[in-house]
Every structure is written in C-alpha cells, then in structure tokens.
Amino acid sequence: MGYNALRILKEGLSRNVGWRPIWRSLEPKSEYDMIIIGGGGHGLSTAYYLAKNHGITNVAVLEKGHIGSGNIGRNTTIVRANYFLPGNSEFYSHALKLWEGLEQELNYNVMMSQRGVIMLCHSDGQRDAFARRGNAMINQGDDAELWSTEQVRAEIPYLDFDNTRFPIYGGLMHGRGGSARHDAVAWGYARGADRLGVDLIENCEVSGIDVVGGVVKSVQTTRGTIRAKKVGIVTAGRSSQVAAMAGLEVPIESHVLQAFVSEGLKPAIDHVISYGMGHFYISQSDKGGLVFGGDLDFYASYAQRGNLPMMEHVMEAGMTLMPAIGKAKVLRSWGGIMDMTPDGSFIIDRTPIDGLYMDCGWCYGGFKAVPASGWCMAHLMAEDRPHEVAQRHTFDRFETGENLMDEEGTGSQHNLH
Amino acid sequence: MRITCPLCGERDRREFYYLGAKDYLDRPDEGDVEAMHRYLHIRENPTQVTQDLWQHEAGCAAWLVVERNVSTHEILSVNLANGTKT
C-alpha cells in the first residue's frame, strides 16, 4: 500500500474507508524453519532481519495478543547511544546507525526525530563522569559534547539552574539521540517482515515448548502444534514463563516501570532531557504531550500499573527540574513490565537446548535497542554464533563474572538496577 | 500498596525496603559456585503469588517475608523473616 500526500487527501475526503491492513491475517502452517515467540518490537525486527539479511523467510512470529501490544507500546520512545561500557557501547552504537536509516529501510515513517538527548549534571564529580562517558562515546564513533552551564542555559532556559540542592553544572549532549514513534516502529517492521514472506500469527499464545533429547521440536499454541527447527523466545517481561515451558530458569525478575504523559501543550521542550539528580527524563511528543518517567517501582510486579509513591517521586523530580511544568495536567500514566537482569544489561544467547534461543533482559532500555536486537538475534539464529556487537551478552556472564555490564556501577544483584 | 508489619501494624509502602525473592534466606555454603549463582541470580519470577523479603526500614527495621500477588498488588500475608513473632 502506498502512502503519499495525494492518497491522504483522497482518503480524507472519502471517510478513510479505503485503507487496508498492511500485513496479512494468516492461519499458522504446521511447520516452519524458525519460530519467533513474541510479536513486539524485538520479535518483529528479528523476523524482518532473518528474512532480509539471511534470506530465511519460512518464519512465523507468534503473538498472543495483537502485534505491538507489549512494551513496544508502553515506553517513552527514547533513542540514544550514550553508553559507556564495552559491549553496550558498540551494541547501542550499531542500533543508532540502524535507527538513522530505518525509515528508508522500511519505507515507513517511524517519525525518527534526532532532537538531541542531554544528561544534566549537578556536581563536579558527575561532570567528570560525564566527560569520561562522552570520551567513551566519541571513541566508539558516536557524538558527545560536554556543555557548560551557560550553553545549557542558552538552549534550555526554563530549568531551575540555581536549585539549592541540585544546581545544574552543565550536561552531556548527545545530538544524534532523540525519539521515534513507538507504534510505527512495530508496524513498520511487521509490514516489512510480512512483505518478505514472514507469517505474523496474532492471537496465538504459546502454551508449551516440546524438547526431545535436548533439541527443540515444536511449540504448543492456542492455534495448534507448530513444528520448527529453531525457536527464538523474545517475550520481554514474560521471558521467565516462556523459558519455563522448555524447563529453563533465567536470571530475570520482572518489575513495573511507570511513565506519564501530560495534556497536549505548545512546543516547549526541544530535546530529551534527563535529570541527573535521581532518575527523571522528559521529552515532548509531536502531539504536544510531555512524556516523562523515572525509576522502577522497585518491587517485582506483573501489574501493568504502578503505585502512587513512585508517581509522586517522578512528579516531584519534574517540578524540581522545571517548576513551570507544575501547571501542566497529567493526562494518563501506564506501566510496562521490565525483564530485569542482575547487571542491568540484556541477553541475546543460545540456551542449553539445541535450536532454542533467547533475546531478553532488556530492563528499562528495550526501545532504543529494537533494530540492533533483531539484527543480532537474527544473526545468532541464522548463523548459530553471536553477532560481534552482542557477543558479550550471554547467560553465563552471571555465573562466571566475565563480561558483566553493570552500566550504573551499582553491583550485579537483582534489586540494584 | 500498604503492608501490615507484624510489629508496627499497617503502614505505607514507602516505609519498606524491597530486597527480592525470599531465596535470599537460603544462602548456600561458601565455595559451591553453582549454588551461589542460583542463589544470587536465578529467579522463579512467578506471575501470581510470590514470597519476597522486605525490611520495615523506616519503622522497626524488622525483616519480613511478604506474600503478595504480583499481578494485583494484593498483600496476602506478612511474617517476620526469623519466623518468631515476639
């Protein structure tokens, strides 16, 4: 289906009845070369790159609800490559490069907006740490600029610079970072995968994984048994449950992360701003809503809603940083279920079962990773060896202590990230 | 979410610190690397009822085993972690 200005005008004048679904609605076949469990951003991009990069098109994506009904629709849409540690650094750098070409790749408007991500600092020590991080980003080949207080003030004048407890000492600007339209990312990958011959099977919940002699054979679903040579589990907050179907236990605890959006306002916030005082970040959507969030609720949860104390904390942080937003009304809030690993970094790896692979542990940073996650998962499933930018992201790093990627430097333990 | 401390009564969730699954009560012997890995990292991560360790940090500082439905936030039971109610 083509999209162009003339078409929009024509459809608009004819009650928009001419639009058609952009991927097929299918019955599952009885056998595929590969099955991806989970039709969210990561699962769809995995399927897309299996077909595109590796020519493997006899693939099904099994989604228990509808396409894009998980965390790809429950995030704050931020895209950035401002990581510090080897492993994460090259991976997110790869992801950002894919983001930059994503609309051309998919021929679909994902509203990629490289408006700049600035992390504010509030002490000499934090500024030093940001200088070091910025150098790491530049060494990786990405962009970073250490901004003085005056530079921040010139660009973002409405912050409370002289706050007694958390004065703003400048910030680290990552100009190529920004945001994208979350649902469009899912739809674009779904459309792209569908066009390459991948079967997207919605309303198909996986209830079992059949393993014979240590080799994966098939999956049981609400739409029957489907055989496959290889199966990839890409189910974010539900990773533990799907892994358990194959008898696996994983180093994941699921937590709820809340986010909020205000009523629509005139353009006010030009960048993505993160407040270094604790954890608060904010941007403005193209519709005008202020999109903001903070920390996890800090207890295991599968409820897609959080509790009031963290909501209050986020509002307080926002008011402290930019008192003017106190006049905006919160329109709605939501919670996403985060698959938290002990070190706060993800896993793309084989499992002890032949033909079974997992892409999980995205913690609260899955959205920006969507293109590279699929790229690397597809590589792993097709070639049976990790992609070079995700080779450190293994299950065994927790057991061996090798390649732990504790980006926050707080320790590799479940409740610390 | 409100938690009823066996010593202090019903209190706001903000008075409590969350550590994690009550697996932390079963610390394996030193030197058993496999068991220590499981103890520190591997979690059952259930979707319904879980038993977790919380501390009444801003109250009596007692460690508690809180049985809770993680899909509804309902608190089902709260007991002292040392098993003795004094």
Short mmCIF file of C-alpha atoms in Angstrom, two decimals:
data_model
loop_
_atom_site.label_atom_id
_atom_site.label_comp_id
_atom_site.label_asym_id
_atom_site.label_seq_id
_atom_site.Cartn_x
_atom_site.Cartn_y
_atom_site.Cartn_z
CA MET A 1 0.00 0.00 0.00
CA GLY A 2 1.40 3.35 -0.99
CA TYR A 3 1.42 6.35 1.25
CA ASN A 4 1.57 9.83 -0.22
CA ALA A 5 0.00 13.24 0.24
CA LEU A 6 -2.49 12.70 -2.57
CA ARG A 7 -3.64 9.41 -1.05
CA ILE A 8 -4.14 11.00 2.37
CA LEU A 9 -6.17 13.80 0.80
CA LYS A 10 -8.25 11.34 -1.18
CA GLU A 11 -8.90 9.07 1.80
CA GLY A 12 -9.67 12.05 3.99
CA LEU A 13 -12.33 13.16 1.55
CA SER A 14 -13.85 9.68 1.38
CA ARG A 15 -14.15 8.91 5.13
CA ASN A 16 -10.90 6.93 5.20
CA VAL A 17 -12.63 3.73 4.13
CA GLY A 18 -10.00 2.81 1.56
CA TRP A 19 -7.18 1.92 3.94
CA ARG A 20 -6.39 -1.78 4.14
CA PRO A 21 -4.42 -3.87 6.68
CA ILE A 22 -0.72 -3.66 5.98
CA TRP A 23 0.05 -7.27 6.87
CA ARG A 24 -1.79 -10.48 6.15
CA SER A 25 -4.04 -12.30 8.63
CA LEU A 26 -2.99 -15.93 8.47
CA GLU A 27 -3.62 -19.40 9.78
CA PRO A 28 -0.38 -20.89 11.07
CA LYS A 29 1.23 -23.61 8.98
CA SER A 30 2.12 -26.88 10.70
CA GLU A 31 5.85 -26.33 10.29
CA TYR A 32 8.35 -23.51 9.85
CA ASP A 33 12.09 -23.24 9.65
CA MET A 34 12.04 -20.80 12.52
CA ILE A 35 9.52 -19.52 15.03
CA ILE A 36 9.80 -16.27 16.93
CA ILE A 37 7.71 -16.20 20.09
CA GLY A 38 6.63 -12.63 20.72
CA GLY A 39 5.32 -10.08 18.21
CA GLY A 40 6.69 -6.95 19.80
CA GLY A 41 9.42 -4.68 18.54
CA HIS A 42 12.27 -7.10 19.14
CA GLY A 43 10.45 -10.15 17.79
CA LEU A 44 9.32 -8.34 14.65
CA SER A 45 12.73 -6.88 13.95
CA THR A 46 14.26 -10.35 14.45
CA ALA A 47 11.87 -11.78 11.87
CA TYR A 48 12.50 -8.90 9.50
CA TYR A 49 16.28 -9.29 9.59
CA LEU A 50 16.07 -13.10 9.35
CA ALA A 51 14.34 -12.57 6.02
CA LYS A 52 16.25 -9.50 4.89
CA ASN A 53 19.81 -10.28 5.98
CA HIS A 54 19.80 -14.07 5.94
CA GLY A 55 17.18 -14.98 3.35
CA ILE A 56 15.24 -17.09 5.83
CA THR A 57 11.59 -16.40 5.07
CA ASN A 58 9.87 -19.59 6.24
CA VAL A 59 9.41 -17.92 9.62
CA ALA A 60 6.42 -17.37 11.90
CA VAL A 61 6.06 -14.72 14.57
CA LEU A 62 3.62 -15.94 17.23
CA GLU A 63 1.93 -13.20 19.21
CA LYS A 64 -0.54 -13.94 22.00
CA GLY A 65 -2.38 -10.63 21.55
CA HIS A 66 -2.10 -8.26 18.65
CA ILE A 67 1.10 -7.04 17.02
CA GLY A 68 2.82 -4.42 19.13
CA SER A 69 0.63 -4.85 22.22
CA GLY A 70 3.50 -5.28 24.67
CA ASN A 71 6.30 -2.98 25.72
CA ILE A 72 6.72 -1.51 22.24
CA GLY A 73 3.51 0.36 23.06
CA ARG A 74 4.41 1.04 26.70
CA ASN A 75 7.63 3.03 26.69
CA THR A 76 8.89 6.59 26.41
CA THR A 77 10.24 6.29 22.85
CA ILE A 78 13.78 7.48 23.52
CA VAL A 79 16.58 6.53 21.14
CA ARG A 80 20.19 7.08 22.17
CA ALA A 81 23.69 5.59 22.07
CA ASN A 82 25.28 7.16 25.14
CA TYR A 83 26.50 4.03 26.85
CA PHE A 84 29.88 3.71 28.47
CA LEU A 85 30.90 0.09 28.86
CA PRO A 86 32.45 -2.06 26.14
CA GLY A 87 29.70 -4.39 24.96
CA ASN A 88 26.85 -1.97 25.45
CA SER A 89 28.74 0.81 23.70
CA GLU A 90 29.18 -0.94 20.35
CA PHE A 91 25.73 -2.52 20.51
CA TYR A 92 23.81 0.73 21.01
CA SER A 93 26.05 2.46 18.51
CA HIS A 94 25.00 -0.16 15.97
CA ALA A 95 21.37 0.35 16.98
CA LEU A 96 21.53 4.11 16.45
CA LYS A 97 23.02 3.67 12.99
CA LEU A 98 20.13 1.37 12.11
CA TRP A 99 17.66 3.91 13.52
CA GLU A 100 19.14 6.58 11.31
CA GLY A 101 18.34 4.58 8.20
CA LEU A 102 15.21 2.86 9.43
CA GLU A 103 12.63 4.86 7.54
CA GLN A 104 14.43 4.34 4.26
CA GLU A 105 14.98 0.67 5.08
CA LEU A 106 11.32 0.01 5.87
CA ASN A 107 9.88 2.69 3.58
CA TYR A 108 7.70 3.59 6.55
CA ASN A 109 7.53 6.76 8.58
CA VAL A 110 8.65 5.96 12.13
CA MET A 111 8.90 9.69 12.89
CA MET A 112 12.54 9.40 13.86
CA SER A 113 13.48 12.72 15.43
CA GLN A 114 17.15 13.28 16.29
CA ARG A 115 16.44 16.19 18.59
CA GLY A 116 19.33 15.56 20.95
CA VAL A 117 19.48 13.87 24.33
CA ILE A 118 21.04 15.85 27.15
CA MET A 119 22.02 14.38 30.50
CA LEU A 120 22.32 17.10 33.12
CA CYS A 121 24.95 17.02 35.83
CA HIS A 122 24.80 18.56 39.28
CA SER A 123 28.25 18.26 40.81
CA ASP A 124 31.92 18.36 39.79
CA GLY A 125 32.13 14.59 40.20
CA GLN A 126 29.15 13.99 37.97
CA ARG A 127 30.55 16.34 35.35
CA ASP A 128 33.84 14.43 35.41
CA ALA A 129 31.97 11.18 35.00
CA PHE A 130 30.06 12.62 32.04
CA ALA A 131 33.28 13.86 30.44
CA ARG A 132 34.62 10.33 30.69
CA ARG A 133 31.41 8.88 29.29
CA GLY A 134 31.48 11.40 26.46
CA ASN A 135 35.03 10.34 25.58
CA ALA A 136 33.92 6.71 25.54
CA MET A 137 31.07 7.63 23.19
CA ILE A 138 33.42 9.54 20.87
CA ASN A 139 35.88 6.63 20.90
CA GLN A 140 33.01 4.41 19.83
CA GLY A 141 32.41 6.73 16.91
CA ASP A 142 29.30 8.38 18.25
CA ASP A 143 28.78 12.01 19.14
CA ALA A 144 29.04 13.70 22.51
CA GLU A 145 29.55 17.28 23.65
CA LEU A 146 30.15 18.41 27.19
CA TRP A 147 28.04 21.53 27.64
CA SER A 148 28.75 24.23 30.20
CA THR A 149 26.01 25.66 32.38
CA GLU A 150 25.89 28.68 30.06
CA GLN A 151 25.42 26.52 26.99
CA VAL A 152 22.60 24.60 28.67
CA ARG A 153 21.04 27.86 29.84
CA ALA A 154 21.11 29.29 26.33
CA GLU A 155 19.35 26.25 24.86
CA ILE A 156 17.07 25.21 27.70
CA PRO A 157 16.39 28.38 29.70
CA TYR A 158 13.39 27.18 31.68
CA LEU A 159 15.24 24.82 34.02
CA ASP A 160 15.87 25.69 37.67
CA PHE A 161 19.62 26.27 37.29
CA ASP A 162 20.22 27.65 40.76
CA ASN A 163 18.37 24.99 42.70
CA THR A 164 20.00 24.90 46.14
CA ARG A 165 20.39 21.16 46.37
CA PHE A 166 20.82 20.25 42.70
CA PRO A 167 22.26 23.21 40.78
CA ILE A 168 22.88 22.49 37.10
CA TYR A 169 26.59 22.21 36.32
CA GLY A 170 26.13 21.59 32.61
CA GLY A 171 25.39 18.42 30.74
CA LEU A 172 26.42 15.85 28.21
CA MET A 173 24.71 16.46 24.88
CA HIS A 174 24.23 13.53 22.51
CA GLY A 175 22.95 15.25 19.39
CA ARG A 176 22.10 12.17 17.35
CA GLY A 177 19.82 10.84 20.08
CA GLY A 178 16.14 11.63 20.11
CA SER A 179 12.86 9.83 19.84
CA ALA A 180 10.75 7.82 17.42
CA ARG A 181 7.09 6.90 17.11
CA HIS A 182 6.89 3.64 19.07
CA ASP A 183 3.85 2.01 17.40
CA ALA A 184 5.09 2.92 13.94
CA VAL A 185 8.29 1.00 14.66
CA ALA A 186 6.27 -2.15 15.34
CA TRP A 187 4.01 -1.56 12.36
CA GLY A 188 6.91 -0.78 10.05
CA TYR A 189 8.81 -3.95 10.97
CA ALA A 190 5.60 -6.01 10.81
CA ARG A 191 4.81 -4.69 7.34
CA GLY A 192 8.39 -5.20 6.21
CA ALA A 193 8.58 -8.76 7.55
CA ASP A 194 5.19 -9.63 6.06
CA ARG A 195 6.24 -8.39 2.65
CA LEU A 196 9.35 -10.57 2.78
CA GLY A 197 7.15 -13.62 3.40
CA VAL A 198 7.20 -13.94 7.19
CA ASP A 199 3.92 -15.18 8.70
CA LEU A 200 2.66 -12.95 11.52
CA ILE A 201 0.25 -15.02 13.60
CA GLU A 202 -1.74 -12.91 16.04
CA ASN A 203 -3.94 -14.20 18.87
CA CYS A 204 -1.71 -17.25 19.10
CA GLU A 205 -0.48 -17.83 22.62
CA VAL A 206 2.32 -20.32 23.16
CA SER A 207 1.47 -22.76 25.94
CA GLY A 208 4.31 -25.24 25.64
CA ILE A 209 7.68 -25.91 24.04
CA ASP A 210 8.43 -29.51 23.09
CA VAL A 211 12.00 -30.62 23.63
CA VAL A 212 13.14 -34.14 22.72
CA GLY A 213 16.63 -35.30 23.62
CA GLY A 214 17.80 -31.76 24.26
CA VAL A 215 16.60 -30.49 20.88
CA VAL A 216 13.62 -28.20 20.35
CA LYS A 217 10.98 -29.79 18.14
CA SER A 218 7.78 -27.77 18.25
CA VAL A 219 5.67 -25.32 20.19
CA GLN A 220 2.16 -25.84 21.52
CA THR A 221 -0.14 -22.92 20.91
CA THR A 222 -3.77 -21.95 21.25
CA ARG A 223 -3.88 -22.46 17.48
CA GLY A 224 -2.36 -25.92 17.46
CA THR A 225 1.07 -27.53 17.43
CA ILE A 226 3.65 -25.90 15.19
CA ARG A 227 6.93 -27.63 14.41
CA ALA A 228 10.14 -25.69 13.87
CA LYS A 229 13.86 -26.31 13.56
CA LYS A 230 14.69 -23.25 15.59
CA VAL A 231 12.71 -21.23 18.11
CA GLY A 232 13.52 -17.79 19.47
CA ILE A 233 11.97 -16.55 22.71
CA VAL A 234 11.56 -12.77 22.55
CA THR A 235 8.97 -12.13 25.22
CA ALA A 236 10.39 -9.36 27.46
CA GLY A 237 8.59 -9.30 30.81
CA ARG A 238 7.21 -12.81 30.27
CA SER A 239 10.61 -14.35 29.49
CA SER A 240 10.61 -16.41 32.69
CA GLN A 241 7.28 -18.06 31.90
CA VAL A 242 8.12 -18.94 28.30
CA ALA A 243 11.59 -20.18 29.25
CA ALA A 244 9.97 -22.36 31.92
CA MET A 245 7.97 -24.11 29.18
CA ALA A 246 11.27 -25.51 27.97
CA GLY A 247 12.40 -26.30 31.50
CA LEU A 248 14.76 -23.34 31.68
CA GLU A 249 15.30 -20.95 34.55
CA VAL A 250 16.61 -17.49 33.77
CA PRO A 251 18.27 -14.71 35.77
CA ILE A 252 15.32 -12.36 35.37
CA GLU A 253 12.98 -10.59 37.74
CA SER A 254 10.01 -8.71 36.27
CA HIS A 255 9.38 -5.20 37.55
CA VAL A 256 6.96 -2.43 36.67
CA LEU A 257 8.20 0.88 35.27
CA GLN A 258 5.75 3.75 35.10
CA ALA A 259 5.59 6.55 32.58
CA PHE A 260 3.35 9.58 32.23
CA VAL A 261 2.07 11.95 29.62
CA SER A 262 0.60 15.40 30.09
CA GLU A 263 -2.13 17.14 28.16
CA GLY A 264 -1.04 18.50 24.79
CA LEU A 265 0.93 21.74 25.02
CA LYS A 266 2.52 24.08 22.53
CA PRO A 267 6.13 23.19 21.64
CA ALA A 268 8.21 23.85 24.74
CA ILE A 269 10.76 21.10 25.23
CA ASP A 270 13.05 20.73 22.23
CA HIS A 271 15.25 17.87 23.44
CA VAL A 272 15.14 14.76 25.53
CA ILE A 273 16.30 15.91 28.95
CA SER A 274 17.45 13.58 31.69
CA TYR A 275 17.87 14.87 35.20
CA GLY A 276 20.95 13.56 36.92
CA MET A 277 19.61 14.14 40.42
CA GLY A 278 17.97 10.78 40.54
CA HIS A 279 16.15 9.40 37.64
CA PHE A 280 13.80 11.63 35.70
CA TYR A 281 13.62 12.21 31.97
CA ILE A 282 11.27 14.18 29.80
CA SER A 283 10.57 14.96 26.17
CA GLN A 284 7.65 16.38 24.24
CA SER A 285 5.77 14.30 21.72
CA ASP A 286 4.85 15.60 18.30
CA LYS A 287 1.25 15.82 19.55
CA GLY A 288 2.44 18.15 22.31
CA GLY A 289 2.16 15.91 25.34
CA LEU A 290 5.06 15.94 27.78
CA VAL A 291 6.27 12.35 28.06
CA PHE A 292 8.18 11.65 31.23
CA GLY A 293 9.16 8.95 33.66
CA GLY A 294 11.55 7.90 36.37
CA ASP A 295 12.61 4.82 38.26
CA LEU A 296 11.13 1.40 38.61
CA ASP A 297 8.66 0.92 41.43
CA PHE A 298 11.37 -1.32 42.97
CA TYR A 299 9.40 -4.46 43.70
CA ALA A 300 8.66 -7.45 41.49
CA SER A 301 5.43 -6.90 39.59
CA TYR A 302 3.44 -8.04 36.58
CA ALA A 303 0.75 -5.40 37.07
CA GLN A 304 0.89 -3.01 34.12
CA ARG A 305 0.34 -0.17 36.53
CA GLY A 306 2.40 1.13 39.40
CA ASN A 307 1.88 2.58 42.84
CA LEU A 308 1.48 6.17 43.94
CA PRO A 309 4.77 6.74 45.81
CA MET A 310 6.86 6.46 42.63
CA MET A 311 4.35 8.59 40.77
CA GLU A 312 4.73 11.28 43.43
CA HIS A 313 8.52 10.99 43.27
CA VAL A 314 8.55 11.45 39.50
CA MET A 315 6.28 14.50 39.73
CA GLU A 316 8.49 15.99 42.45
CA ALA A 317 11.60 15.44 40.36
CA GLY A 318 9.94 17.11 37.38
CA MET A 319 8.84 20.08 39.46
CA THR A 320 12.33 20.42 40.92
CA LEU A 321 13.96 20.44 37.49
CA MET A 322 11.47 22.66 35.67
CA PRO A 323 8.96 24.28 38.04
CA ALA A 324 6.90 25.55 35.09
CA ILE A 325 5.55 22.08 34.29
CA GLY A 326 3.55 22.20 37.51
CA LYS A 327 0.89 23.98 35.52
CA ALA A 328 0.50 21.07 33.08
CA LYS A 329 -2.06 18.40 33.88
CA VAL A 330 -1.15 14.75 33.75
CA LEU A 331 -3.32 13.09 31.17
CA ARG A 332 -2.52 9.44 31.74
CA SER A 333 0.06 7.03 33.04
CA TRP A 334 0.98 3.47 32.25
CA GLY A 335 3.31 0.75 33.38
CA GLY A 336 5.41 -1.67 31.39
CA ILE A 337 6.81 -4.96 32.67
CA MET A 338 10.58 -4.86 32.58
CA ASP A 339 12.62 -8.06 32.36
CA MET A 340 15.36 -7.06 34.79
CA THR A 341 18.72 -8.85 34.81
CA PRO A 342 21.12 -8.62 37.75
CA ASP A 343 23.59 -6.31 35.94
CA GLY A 344 21.01 -4.23 34.08
CA SER A 345 22.15 -5.36 30.62
CA PHE A 346 20.41 -7.63 28.16
CA ILE A 347 20.93 -11.21 26.98
CA ILE A 348 20.99 -12.46 23.37
CA ASP A 349 22.22 -16.03 23.56
CA ARG A 350 21.75 -19.68 22.87
CA THR A 351 20.21 -21.81 25.60
CA PRO A 352 21.26 -25.28 26.79
CA ILE A 353 18.58 -26.64 24.42
CA ASP A 354 19.63 -27.08 20.77
CA GLY A 355 17.69 -24.81 18.47
CA LEU A 356 16.30 -22.64 21.26
CA TYR A 357 17.49 -19.05 21.57
CA MET A 358 16.59 -16.17 23.84
CA ASP A 359 16.56 -12.41 23.47
CA CYS A 360 15.61 -10.99 26.84
CA GLY A 361 16.64 -8.96 29.88
CA TRP A 362 16.11 -5.58 28.26
CA CYS A 363 15.48 -3.98 31.64
CA TYR A 364 14.16 -0.43 31.11
CA GLY A 365 16.09 0.14 27.87
CA GLY A 366 14.48 -2.02 25.24
CA PHE A 367 13.01 0.54 22.88
CA LYS A 368 16.23 2.10 21.62
CA ALA A 369 17.63 -1.37 21.06
CA VAL A 370 14.85 -2.67 18.80
CA PRO A 371 16.70 -2.57 15.44
CA ALA A 372 20.01 -3.94 16.73
CA SER A 373 18.35 -6.52 18.94
CA GLY A 374 16.56 -8.01 15.94
CA TRP A 375 19.69 -7.69 13.83
CA CYS A 376 21.80 -9.61 16.38
CA MET A 377 19.11 -12.17 17.29
CA ALA A 378 18.55 -12.95 13.61
CA HIS A 379 22.32 -13.35 13.18
CA LEU A 380 22.50 -15.68 16.17
CA MET A 381 19.60 -17.83 14.98
CA ALA A 382 20.73 -17.96 11.37
CA GLU A 383 24.46 -18.44 11.87
CA ASP A 384 24.45 -20.13 15.28
CA ARG A 385 27.09 -17.75 16.56
CA PRO A 386 26.70 -14.38 18.22
CA HIS A 387 26.94 -11.14 16.28
CA GLU A 388 30.12 -9.27 17.18
CA VAL A 389 28.30 -6.36 18.83
CA ALA A 390 26.28 -8.66 21.11
CA GLN A 391 28.85 -11.35 21.85
CA ARG A 392 29.31 -10.31 25.47
CA HIS A 393 25.60 -10.54 26.23
CA THR A 394 25.49 -14.15 27.34
CA PHE A 395 23.68 -16.05 30.08
CA ASP A 396 26.87 -17.34 31.63
CA ARG A 397 28.26 -13.91 32.47
CA PHE A 398 26.40 -14.02 35.77
CA GLU A 399 27.90 -17.36 36.69
CA THR A 400 31.44 -16.60 35.59
CA GLY A 401 31.52 -12.89 36.38
CA GLU A 402 33.15 -12.34 32.99
CA ASN A 403 31.64 -9.65 30.76
CA LEU A 404 29.27 -8.32 33.39
CA MET A 405 27.96 -4.99 32.12
CA ASP A 406 26.88 -3.07 35.17
CA GLU A 407 26.43 0.27 33.44
CA GLU A 408 25.32 2.03 36.61
CA GLY A 409 28.19 0.69 38.68
CA THR A 410 25.86 -0.41 41.47
CA GLY A 411 26.59 -4.11 41.52
CA SER A 412 25.31 -7.23 39.82
CA GLN A 413 22.32 -8.02 42.00
CA HIS A 414 18.63 -8.12 41.26
CA ASN A 415 17.33 -5.20 43.29
CA LEU A 416 20.08 -2.73 42.35
CA HIS A 417 19.02 -1.71 38.84
CA MET B 1 0.15 -0.53 48.44
CA ARG B 2 0.12 -0.85 52.22
CA ILE B 3 1.92 -3.51 54.21
CA THR B 4 0.93 -4.69 57.68
CA CYS B 5 4.09 -5.10 59.72
CA PRO B 6 3.56 -7.77 62.38
CA LEU B 7 5.18 -5.47 64.95
CA CYS B 8 4.04 -1.99 63.91
CA GLY B 9 0.72 -2.51 62.14
CA GLU B 10 -0.42 -1.29 58.74
CA ARG B 11 1.99 1.15 57.14
CA ASP B 12 2.63 2.94 53.87
CA ARG B 13 4.73 1.05 51.30
CA ARG B 14 7.27 3.87 51.49
CA GLU B 15 8.41 2.72 54.93
CA PHE B 16 9.60 -0.57 53.47
CA TYR B 17 12.71 -1.54 51.54
CA TYR B 18 12.37 -4.32 48.98
CA LEU B 19 15.21 -6.83 48.69
CA GLY B 20 13.73 -9.54 46.48
CA ALA B 21 12.63 -13.17 46.42
CA LYS B 22 12.88 -14.99 49.73
CA ASP B 23 15.51 -17.20 48.08
CA TYR B 24 17.88 -14.81 49.86
CA LEU B 25 17.07 -16.65 53.14
CA ASP B 26 18.68 -19.85 51.85
CA ARG B 27 22.30 -18.86 51.46
CA PRO B 28 24.37 -21.79 50.20
CA ASP B 29 27.69 -22.87 51.64
CA GLU B 30 30.81 -20.99 50.63
CA GLY B 31 32.63 -22.50 47.67
CA ASP B 32 29.64 -24.00 45.91
CA VAL B 33 29.79 -21.77 42.83
CA GLU B 34 26.78 -23.28 41.05
CA ALA B 35 24.58 -22.95 44.15
CA MET B 36 25.80 -19.41 44.79
CA HIS B 37 25.00 -18.45 41.19
CA ARG B 38 21.47 -19.79 41.55
CA TYR B 39 21.07 -18.07 44.89
CA LEU B 40 22.17 -14.69 43.58
CA HIS B 41 20.78 -14.64 40.05
CA ILE B 42 18.28 -17.32 39.05
CA ARG B 43 14.69 -16.49 39.92
CA GLU B 44 11.39 -18.29 39.54
CA ASN B 45 9.78 -14.90 38.87
CA PRO B 46 6.15 -16.05 39.26
CA THR B 47 3.25 -14.10 37.78
CA GLN B 48 0.86 -14.61 40.66
CA VAL B 49 1.80 -15.24 44.28
CA THR B 50 5.34 -14.55 45.36
CA GLN B 51 7.12 -14.51 48.70
CA ASP B 52 9.60 -11.70 48.98
CA LEU B 53 11.88 -10.20 51.58
CA TRP B 54 11.08 -6.68 52.67
CA GLN B 55 12.53 -4.68 55.53
CA HIS B 56 10.50 -2.25 57.61
CA GLU B 57 13.34 0.19 57.17
CA ALA B 58 11.60 3.35 58.39
CA GLY B 59 9.88 1.52 61.24
CA CYS B 60 11.07 -1.32 63.45
CA ALA B 61 13.73 -2.41 60.91
CA ALA B 62 12.46 -5.99 61.04
CA TRP B 63 12.99 -8.23 58.01
CA LEU B 64 9.71 -9.57 56.72
CA VAL B 65 8.52 -12.28 54.37
CA VAL B 66 5.67 -10.71 52.42
CA GLU B 67 3.37 -12.96 50.43
CA ARG B 68 1.95 -10.90 47.63
CA ASN B 69 0.10 -11.22 44.35
CA VAL B 70 2.39 -9.56 41.84
CA SER B 71 -0.36 -9.12 39.27
CA THR B 72 -2.81 -7.32 41.58
CA HIS B 73 -0.57 -5.78 44.30
CA GLU B 74 -2.67 -7.61 46.91
CA ILE B 75 -0.77 -8.42 50.11
CA LEU B 76 -1.71 -11.91 51.33
CA SER B 77 0.40 -12.34 54.45
CA VAL B 78 3.29 -10.74 56.28
CA ASN B 79 5.54 -12.62 58.68
CA LEU B 80 8.80 -11.94 60.42
CA ALA B 81 11.67 -13.43 58.47
CA ASN B 82 13.14 -15.13 61.50
CA GLY B 83 9.85 -16.95 61.96
CA THR B 84 9.32 -15.84 65.53
CA LYS B 85 6.68 -13.35 66.42
CA THR B 86 7.79 -11.70 69.64
#
